[in-house]
XYZ file of C-alpha atoms in Angstrom:
571
model
C 76.296 -53.926 286.930
C 76.314 -51.784 283.577
C 79.074 -50.224 282.027
C 79.200 -46.362 283.043
C 78.941 -43.792 280.453
C 79.502 -39.817 280.515
C 76.360 -37.867 280.797
C 76.917 -36.362 277.526
C 76.429 -39.842 275.911
C 73.402 -40.507 278.150
C 71.725 -37.595 276.663
C 72.460 -38.778 273.212
C 71.229 -42.420 274.282
C 67.976 -40.871 275.761
C 67.249 -38.826 272.633
C 67.438 -41.911 270.489
C 65.637 -43.793 272.903
C 62.648 -41.300 272.482
C 62.828 -41.719 268.634
C 64.608 -38.779 267.667
C 66.638 -39.033 264.466
C 67.537 -35.537 263.731
C 68.595 -32.604 265.779
C 69.322 -28.885 264.869
C 72.056 -27.164 266.554
C 75.358 -25.074 266.817
C 78.343 -26.392 268.932
C 80.037 -24.229 271.666
C 82.199 -24.213 274.858
C 79.627 -25.422 277.413
C 78.108 -27.949 275.153
C 81.153 -29.267 273.757
C 81.172 -32.714 275.662
C 77.670 -33.605 274.136
C 79.233 -32.692 270.637
C 81.971 -34.825 271.177
C 80.195 -37.829 271.865
C 77.384 -37.140 269.171
C 80.592 -37.753 266.656
C 80.098 -41.500 267.644
C 76.186 -41.506 267.033
C 75.676 -39.752 263.553
C 74.452 -43.171 261.927
C 71.587 -42.865 264.140
C 71.123 -39.075 265.207
C 71.410 -36.707 262.307
C 72.624 -33.257 263.274
C 71.577 -30.306 261.031
C 74.308 -27.385 261.523
C 72.172 -24.186 261.323
C 74.117 -20.801 260.759
C 72.187 -19.083 263.892
C 70.693 -20.618 266.871
C 67.585 -18.718 266.430
C 67.368 -20.636 262.951
C 67.586 -23.932 264.624
C 64.443 -23.164 267.009
C 62.591 -22.074 263.783
C 63.714 -25.390 261.759
C 62.805 -27.409 264.695
C 59.277 -25.684 264.472
C 58.913 -26.360 260.863
C 60.010 -30.006 261.188
C 57.580 -30.500 264.089
C 54.844 -28.924 262.444
C 54.794 -30.964 259.215
C 55.846 -34.276 260.831
C 53.901 -34.218 264.293
C 57.169 -35.122 265.852
C 58.976 -33.292 268.445
C 61.758 -30.987 267.235
C 65.172 -30.928 268.808
C 67.581 -28.227 269.265
C 70.983 -28.364 270.849
C 72.887 -25.126 271.531
C 75.658 -23.921 273.859
C 75.210 -21.530 276.882
C 75.077 -17.684 277.215
C 74.343 -16.006 273.910
C 73.278 -19.202 272.171
C 70.747 -19.970 274.899
C 69.138 -16.417 274.739
C 69.327 -16.769 270.764
C 66.687 -19.307 271.172
C 64.265 -17.213 273.133
C 62.219 -16.032 270.051
C 61.652 -19.414 268.589
C 60.823 -20.914 272.242
C 57.963 -17.856 272.505
C 56.923 -18.504 268.992
C 56.643 -22.323 269.758
C 54.588 -21.460 273.022
C 52.029 -19.158 271.302
C 51.634 -21.557 268.367
C 51.397 -25.045 270.514
C 54.697 -26.442 268.702
C 56.480 -29.399 270.348
C 60.072 -28.918 270.714
C 62.752 -29.656 273.280
C 65.627 -27.182 273.456
C 68.885 -28.537 274.981
C 71.290 -25.639 276.080
C 74.571 -25.890 277.485
C 75.427 -24.484 280.870
C 78.711 -23.911 282.911
C 79.462 -26.350 285.654
C 77.579 -26.524 288.728
C 80.220 -25.019 290.900
C 80.293 -21.843 288.811
C 76.295 -21.054 288.689
C 75.606 -17.642 290.111
C 79.310 -16.270 289.621
C 78.931 -14.690 286.279
C 81.115 -17.024 284.684
C 82.130 -16.897 281.026
C 78.866 -17.240 278.803
C 76.669 -17.992 282.042
C 72.833 -17.017 281.615
C 69.985 -17.848 284.068
C 68.328 -19.786 281.285
C 65.625 -21.677 283.430
C 64.661 -17.996 284.694
C 64.621 -16.526 281.435
C 62.667 -19.291 279.612
C 60.088 -20.452 282.473
C 57.518 -17.716 281.221
C 57.814 -18.939 277.638
C 57.885 -22.591 278.165
C 55.890 -25.372 279.249
C 58.737 -26.707 281.464
C 62.267 -25.505 281.942
C 64.794 -27.410 283.983
C 68.494 -27.341 284.770
C 70.126 -30.792 284.944
C 73.055 -30.547 287.544
C 73.427 -34.415 288.051
C 74.141 -37.317 285.362
C 71.606 -39.281 287.287
C 68.976 -36.899 286.373
C 69.540 -37.031 282.620
C 67.459 -39.872 281.260
C 64.756 -38.827 283.692
C 64.627 -35.226 282.789
C 64.720 -36.095 278.754
C 61.737 -38.521 279.128
C 59.933 -36.024 281.170
C 60.589 -33.320 278.468
C 59.479 -35.130 275.598
C 56.351 -36.247 277.334
C 55.287 -32.890 278.210
C 56.417 -31.240 275.090
C 54.311 -33.444 272.923
C 51.192 -34.235 274.974
C 48.067 -32.345 275.648
C 48.645 -28.734 274.066
C 51.887 -29.151 272.612
C 54.616 -26.622 273.289
C 58.297 -25.820 274.291
C 60.408 -27.444 276.840
C 64.273 -26.298 277.929
C 66.580 -28.579 279.678
C 69.722 -26.280 280.491
C 72.590 -29.109 281.059
C 75.568 -28.123 283.317
C 78.733 -29.117 282.196
C 79.922 -31.249 285.224
C 76.725 -33.167 284.396
C 77.741 -33.788 280.922
C 81.298 -34.868 282.021
C 80.081 -36.912 285.072
C 79.519 -40.910 284.943
C 76.221 -42.748 285.287
C 74.909 -46.031 284.675
C 72.396 -45.332 281.847
C 68.836 -46.845 281.537
C 65.914 -45.235 279.984
C 62.283 -45.395 280.737
C 59.751 -43.570 278.777
C 57.276 -41.064 280.882
C 53.821 -41.194 280.460
C 52.583 -39.720 283.499
C 53.282 -36.894 285.872
C 51.641 -36.112 288.951
C 48.902 -32.979 288.559
C 49.710 -32.718 284.864
C 46.668 -34.164 283.205
C 47.360 -33.610 279.353
C 44.438 -35.659 278.053
C 41.194 -34.798 280.483
C 38.416 -37.387 280.388
C 35.525 -35.803 278.095
C 32.664 -34.935 280.154
C 29.764 -36.808 278.427
C 27.192 -34.275 279.546
C 28.813 -31.647 278.169
C 28.914 -33.229 274.436
C 25.114 -33.966 274.974
C 24.743 -30.371 275.652
C 26.478 -29.229 272.771
C 24.704 -31.669 270.677
C 21.386 -30.456 271.488
C 22.515 -27.091 270.608
C 24.013 -28.040 267.079
C 20.544 -29.782 266.574
C 18.497 -26.835 267.273
C 20.607 -24.159 265.598
C 19.531 -22.502 262.235
C 22.507 -20.818 261.244
C 25.575 -22.828 262.776
C 29.361 -21.845 262.196
C 32.293 -23.993 262.919
C 35.670 -22.127 263.378
C 38.355 -24.816 262.758
C 41.757 -24.012 264.401
C 45.331 -25.442 265.087
C 44.119 -27.790 267.607
C 42.105 -29.596 264.831
C 45.254 -30.319 262.947
C 47.497 -31.134 266.168
C 44.992 -33.874 266.901
C 44.555 -35.138 263.661
C 40.884 -34.309 263.682
C 40.567 -33.648 259.933
C 38.074 -36.321 259.064
C 35.983 -35.922 262.011
C 35.581 -32.068 261.366
C 34.334 -33.038 257.677
C 32.078 -35.582 258.924
C 30.357 -33.292 261.560
C 30.219 -30.586 258.993
C 28.748 -32.878 256.344
C 26.208 -34.480 258.573
C 24.822 -31.208 260.243
C 25.114 -28.984 256.787
C 27.425 -26.699 258.887
C 29.728 -24.321 257.080
C 33.583 -24.200 258.353
C 35.955 -21.270 258.375
C 39.657 -21.677 259.408
C 41.920 -19.802 261.740
C 45.350 -18.890 260.087
C 47.238 -21.796 261.655
C 43.775 -24.090 261.084
C 44.007 -23.580 257.222
C 44.279 -26.993 255.565
C 42.175 -28.776 258.238
C 39.586 -28.871 255.480
C 40.170 -29.052 251.824
C 39.771 -25.723 249.857
C 37.574 -27.306 247.462
C 35.022 -29.129 250.037
C 31.692 -27.214 249.386
C 31.234 -26.717 252.947
C 34.708 -24.537 253.434
C 34.316 -20.947 253.544
C 37.742 -19.449 254.076
C 39.773 -17.709 256.522
C 39.063 -15.932 259.433
C 40.672 -12.937 260.672
C 41.885 -9.296 260.080
C 42.635 -10.392 256.170
C 40.221 -13.275 255.980
C 37.569 -13.882 253.692
C 34.427 -11.789 253.704
C 31.962 -14.704 254.368
C 33.206 -16.283 257.512
C 33.841 -12.815 259.382
C 30.494 -11.147 258.280
C 28.787 -14.386 259.104
C 30.361 -14.651 262.676
C 28.016 -11.811 263.485
C 25.091 -13.400 261.750
C 25.135 -16.789 262.904
C 23.099 -18.238 266.046
C 25.631 -20.942 267.262
C 29.273 -20.384 266.790
C 31.482 -23.562 267.212
C 35.164 -23.017 267.739
C 37.176 -25.884 267.721
C 41.014 -25.995 268.919
C 41.363 -22.146 268.473
C 41.924 -19.319 271.122
C 39.872 -16.435 269.961
C 42.855 -14.306 269.261
C 42.539 -10.673 268.798
C 43.134 -10.922 264.965
C 40.416 -13.473 264.653
C 37.720 -11.427 267.065
C 38.558 -7.854 266.289
C 36.474 -5.652 269.026
C 35.542 -8.113 271.513
C 32.474 -6.102 272.399
C 31.243 -6.373 268.890
C 31.940 -10.083 268.361
C 29.190 -12.720 267.908
C 26.954 -10.797 270.359
C 23.834 -12.601 268.564
C 25.195 -16.245 268.858
C 25.502 -18.908 271.340
C 29.251 -19.762 271.769
C 30.575 -23.356 272.062
C 34.322 -23.743 272.840
C 36.437 -27.213 272.265
C 39.713 -27.053 273.382
C 42.294 -29.282 275.196
C 43.386 -26.080 277.354
C 40.899 -25.238 279.643
C 42.611 -21.948 280.465
C 41.505 -20.628 277.187
C 37.871 -20.912 278.063
C 36.206 -17.258 278.580
C 39.647 -16.057 278.553
C 38.757 -13.375 275.676
C 35.207 -14.644 274.677
C 32.328 -15.515 276.794
C 31.123 -18.839 275.953
C 27.775 -20.563 276.605
C 29.352 -24.104 276.445
C 32.565 -25.543 276.700
C 33.926 -29.145 276.302
C 37.287 -29.820 277.500
C 39.232 -32.436 275.777
C 41.055 -33.402 272.561
C 39.460 -32.261 269.409
C 39.441 -35.738 267.579
C 38.000 -37.577 270.929
C 35.266 -34.852 271.289
C 34.344 -34.603 267.553
C 34.222 -38.614 267.753
C 31.788 -38.443 270.514
C 29.482 -35.622 269.270
C 29.082 -37.241 265.694
C 26.691 -39.794 266.846
C 24.404 -37.444 268.764
C 24.152 -34.920 266.327
C 21.471 -35.074 263.663
C 21.444 -34.829 259.792
C 20.208 -31.177 258.856
C 20.183 -28.984 255.933
C 20.862 -25.397 256.160
C 20.407 -24.145 252.629
C 19.545 -20.640 252.966
C 22.144 -20.013 255.616
C 24.990 -21.406 253.187
C 23.557 -18.944 250.522
C 24.565 -16.056 252.447
C 28.255 -16.946 252.171
C 27.900 -17.122 248.512
C 26.618 -13.581 248.445
C 29.497 -12.434 250.264
C 32.014 -14.474 247.942
C 30.593 -12.830 244.902
C 31.188 -9.505 246.237
C 34.866 -10.591 247.073
C 35.526 -12.188 243.837
C 34.526 -8.989 242.120
C 35.904 -6.229 244.304
C 38.803 -7.930 245.769
C 40.304 -11.015 244.205
C 39.668 -9.916 240.582
C 41.960 -7.085 241.582
C 44.471 -9.075 243.517
C 44.840 -12.150 241.696
C 43.955 -11.327 237.910
C 45.431 -7.727 237.513
C 45.592 -6.637 233.780
C 48.332 -4.430 233.686
C 51.414 -2.916 236.060
C 53.789 -4.730 238.171
C 53.154 -7.943 239.326
C 50.939 -8.347 242.713
C 51.443 -10.933 245.659
C 47.929 -12.423 245.223
C 48.579 -13.536 241.630
C 52.016 -15.041 242.315
C 50.778 -16.996 245.027
C 47.739 -18.118 243.065
C 49.870 -19.187 240.173
C 52.508 -21.257 242.523
C 49.520 -23.107 244.232
C 47.912 -24.046 241.001
C 51.307 -25.255 239.509
C 51.870 -27.929 242.307
C 48.201 -28.856 241.984
C 47.437 -27.343 245.591
C 49.370 -30.031 247.111
C 52.367 -28.063 248.190
C 53.380 -27.265 251.892
C 53.333 -23.742 252.221
C 55.734 -21.920 254.785
C 55.460 -18.266 255.103
C 57.397 -15.488 256.822
C 55.529 -12.643 258.536
C 53.957 -9.724 256.698
C 52.208 -9.041 253.598
C 53.779 -12.237 251.989
C 52.012 -14.236 254.793
C 48.491 -12.748 254.247
C 48.484 -13.117 250.441
C 50.024 -16.502 250.216
C 47.936 -17.828 253.046
C 44.884 -16.376 251.117
C 45.514 -17.552 247.657
C 47.114 -20.908 248.365
C 44.592 -23.744 248.045
C 45.033 -26.796 250.107
C 44.115 -30.163 249.402
C 45.872 -32.293 252.010
C 46.418 -31.603 255.707
C 49.581 -29.999 257.588
C 50.005 -27.928 254.655
C 50.733 -24.405 256.213
C 53.540 -23.377 258.452
C 53.523 -19.944 259.615
C 54.210 -17.870 262.729
C 50.589 -17.074 263.811
C 50.694 -15.840 267.343
C 54.162 -14.101 267.683
C 54.129 -12.903 264.186
C 58.177 -13.723 263.813
C 60.101 -11.949 261.030
C 62.600 -14.346 259.882
C 60.538 -17.573 260.917
C 60.068 -18.671 257.347
C 63.376 -19.395 255.614
C 64.741 -21.926 258.367
C 61.230 -23.232 259.325
C 60.905 -24.209 255.426
C 64.249 -26.061 255.976
C 62.948 -28.173 258.809
C 59.630 -28.575 257.014
C 61.357 -30.011 253.987
C 63.479 -32.380 256.087
C 60.212 -33.413 258.046
C 58.374 -34.205 254.894
C 60.990 -34.769 252.214
C 58.297 -35.997 249.787
C 56.140 -33.159 249.627
C 57.065 -29.944 247.708
C 57.786 -26.958 249.964
C 57.039 -23.522 248.892
C 58.426 -20.720 250.847
C 57.050 -17.224 250.433
C 58.921 -14.446 251.953
C 59.151 -10.650 251.748
C 62.384 -8.680 251.214
C 62.322 -7.751 255.121
C 61.769 -11.088 256.469
C 64.085 -13.000 254.328
C 67.053 -10.801 255.371
C 66.703 -11.523 259.059
C 67.984 -15.039 258.749
C 69.168 -14.892 255.128
C 72.298 -16.795 256.605
C 70.334 -19.971 256.806
C 70.873 -20.137 252.925
C 74.126 -21.655 254.018
C 72.251 -24.801 255.751
C 70.195 -25.088 252.159
C 73.855 -25.210 250.718
C 75.290 -27.733 253.084
C 72.386 -30.459 252.998
C 70.913 -29.798 249.783
C 67.455 -28.915 251.092
C 64.928 -28.604 247.996
C 63.089 -25.592 249.139
C 61.347 -23.528 246.601
C 61.778 -19.814 247.499
C 59.506 -17.118 246.158
C 60.621 -13.828 247.354
C 57.821 -11.049 246.671
C 60.428 -8.239 246.596
C 58.618 -4.684 246.882
C 61.593 -2.627 248.150
C 59.590 -2.004 251.210
C 58.592 -3.393 254.640
C 55.316 -3.831 253.210
C 52.934 -4.510 255.792
C 53.949 -1.678 257.752
C 54.043 0.575 254.933
C 50.271 -0.373 254.227
C 49.352 0.674 258.007
C 51.412 4.136 257.470
C 49.538 4.819 254.220
C 46.141 4.100 255.716
C 46.512 4.931 259.356
C 49.614 7.309 259.543
C 48.880 9.726 256.738
C 51.152 8.155 254.190
C 54.396 9.039 256.328
C 56.876 5.996 255.275
C 59.246 6.300 258.252
C 61.942 3.629 257.985
C 59.878 1.170 255.463
C 61.813 1.698 252.238
C 64.474 -0.571 251.758
C 67.819 -0.544 249.522
C 68.195 -4.121 248.673
C 71.199 -6.382 247.709
C 70.985 -8.360 244.596
C 69.278 -11.732 245.765
C 70.035 -13.917 242.990
C 73.876 -13.300 243.310
C 73.443 -13.727 246.926
C 71.683 -17.345 246.383
C 74.073 -18.058 243.539
C 77.107 -17.725 246.045
C 75.298 -20.447 248.192
C 75.159 -22.694 245.354
C 71.232 -22.175 244.914
C 69.613 -21.730 241.518
C 67.908 -18.212 241.183
C 66.284 -15.875 238.476
C 64.823 -12.574 238.419
C 61.200 -12.166 237.569
C 60.433 -8.680 236.621
C 57.235 -9.023 234.346
C 54.170 -10.799 234.360
C 54.889 -12.521 231.060
C 58.086 -14.153 232.795
C 56.295 -15.496 235.732
C 54.940 -18.793 234.408
C 57.944 -20.245 232.996
C 59.827 -19.195 236.087
C 57.448 -20.984 238.179
C 57.744 -23.991 235.846
C 61.306 -24.010 235.978
C 61.513 -23.514 239.710
C 59.335 -26.661 240.462
C 60.965 -28.811 237.663
C 64.444 -28.218 239.446
C 65.600 -30.828 241.902
C 67.106 -28.707 244.315
C 66.555 -25.459 245.889
C 65.556 -22.478 243.888
C 64.659 -18.786 244.394
C 62.653 -16.563 242.420
C 63.156 -13.035 243.139
C 59.695 -11.523 241.818
C 59.250 -7.794 241.401
C 56.280 -6.507 243.137
C 54.263 -3.430 242.734
C 55.489 -1.404 245.949
C 51.729 -0.031 246.686
C 50.082 -3.489 246.783
C 48.058 -3.705 249.887
C 46.272 -6.747 250.999
C 42.351 -6.469 251.334
C 39.802 -7.522 252.616
C 40.914 -5.801 256.027
C 39.288 -5.556 259.331
C 40.852 -2.338 260.758
C 41.974 -2.271 264.173
C 39.395 -1.619 266.733
C 36.751 -2.320 264.322
C 34.093 -5.347 264.468
C 34.842 -8.547 262.622
C 31.854 -7.353 260.070
C 33.403 -3.814 259.729
C 35.311 -4.709 256.600
C 37.508 -2.674 254.203
C 37.372 -3.907 250.714
C 39.506 -0.803 249.329
C 41.210 1.797 251.531
C 37.979 3.927 251.116
C 35.326 1.268 250.723
C 33.429 -0.580 253.232
C 31.640 -4.009 252.687
C 28.130 -3.488 252.743
C 25.672 -5.792 254.100
C 22.735 -6.868 251.952
């Protein structure tokens, strides 16, 4: 008979048994037994003390997205648990594996409105893959194993374990058994060979095929298979925001980013192709624009591990239910070698217009204050296009995503589905901890940075060498752009009076400098990247800087503005 241990210790031993070596969290009353036992396991389980529970979730997301491992968060009950809601919702929408462990009042007090009691399971069920309350120490090992299996299998996502205090203090004979099966949960469906054969035939007959690469390609590690399919059948590839870096930017078949602020070629040719092959993406409204105008001329193929996405937003002509890598592996032998030279030339025509009418203006301005596009372009080039890009949300997100170039997979971490301002700083911390060998460049605006600014304290404590590029225009820039274009330039509550960010960073022991002119930019970037630790560049940006191309709300994907008053004209 083995020695009994407390439920708190059983949780820690279960996490270690699942291969966890790092957790992000913040202690408090209802989770204190776990933190007490953690004191004896710090050589096996490193705890990162964030400055806010929301920061813990975003740090865990950044860690998970760059490493492929499940991010783990430990917080207490009540307000701590509710502070994780944004991160849970963000992780669900962006398919990020995360296990959040919340403290809870003792079972006898449940439902009594005890101090810091919240119905965590009730609140989080709609925004998680699974939410479960542990009331007995005997259930801990089972619940943890099940949580990790659910979080990081199939379409990944967040799981919550709500841990009652009496279960933490109770004694149990602990043993761990990995979970690899749950009745009625089939994370990896068997790929239907007839579906694969049908899609292969459609590809072989297509004259103007186009691949849309989404986050599912990255999650499944199917980057090589994607490139092999594109190269064999000579198919152009475009990426969703979260699908960026699934194909190197320099690949001749890579044609750019889809969506509201994506590249002209892939958006226009979505409505000119005869076969649209969507892989690991969900036809988000920012990609489709007006769905009644979306790819009406094309046959549409959808490959996804989550069958609930089929025909949800866009009606398809064929689907393959399965993991992207497995599906592409089965497709490759059935697809014939082909050439689509004339079709590919149409992308070049679009690129020529975009380079002359948009990129020249946004990346290579000759005068005036600095623009976001030129800063992103220069930082990417200075890292030899090998950095991990982490963004906040807004214009900084769109500019940096567009003008960063990607040569390695898993090179972008951004809040896509939920669009969470404040996501970036803690996510960059988690990303650097998940890939310490890589340079992590975090682009943010002055609005988003101040939403989780306290996480500079986490950088200070752990010496996390995040490179922070603050694109500072003293505005909520994205909202300002919409106000100027669609609300008669009535700038309601978007101008911002900002603090001295360099002094704030310095107070946290972070090297920082102001960059106020174009002449200072190259040297500042060089100093930032050469510095061993964290570094902040506070870059003064033209307040009226606007992100183009732009598909206006309610428009079709080929109804593109290249300036506020000028539409792209099809040749």
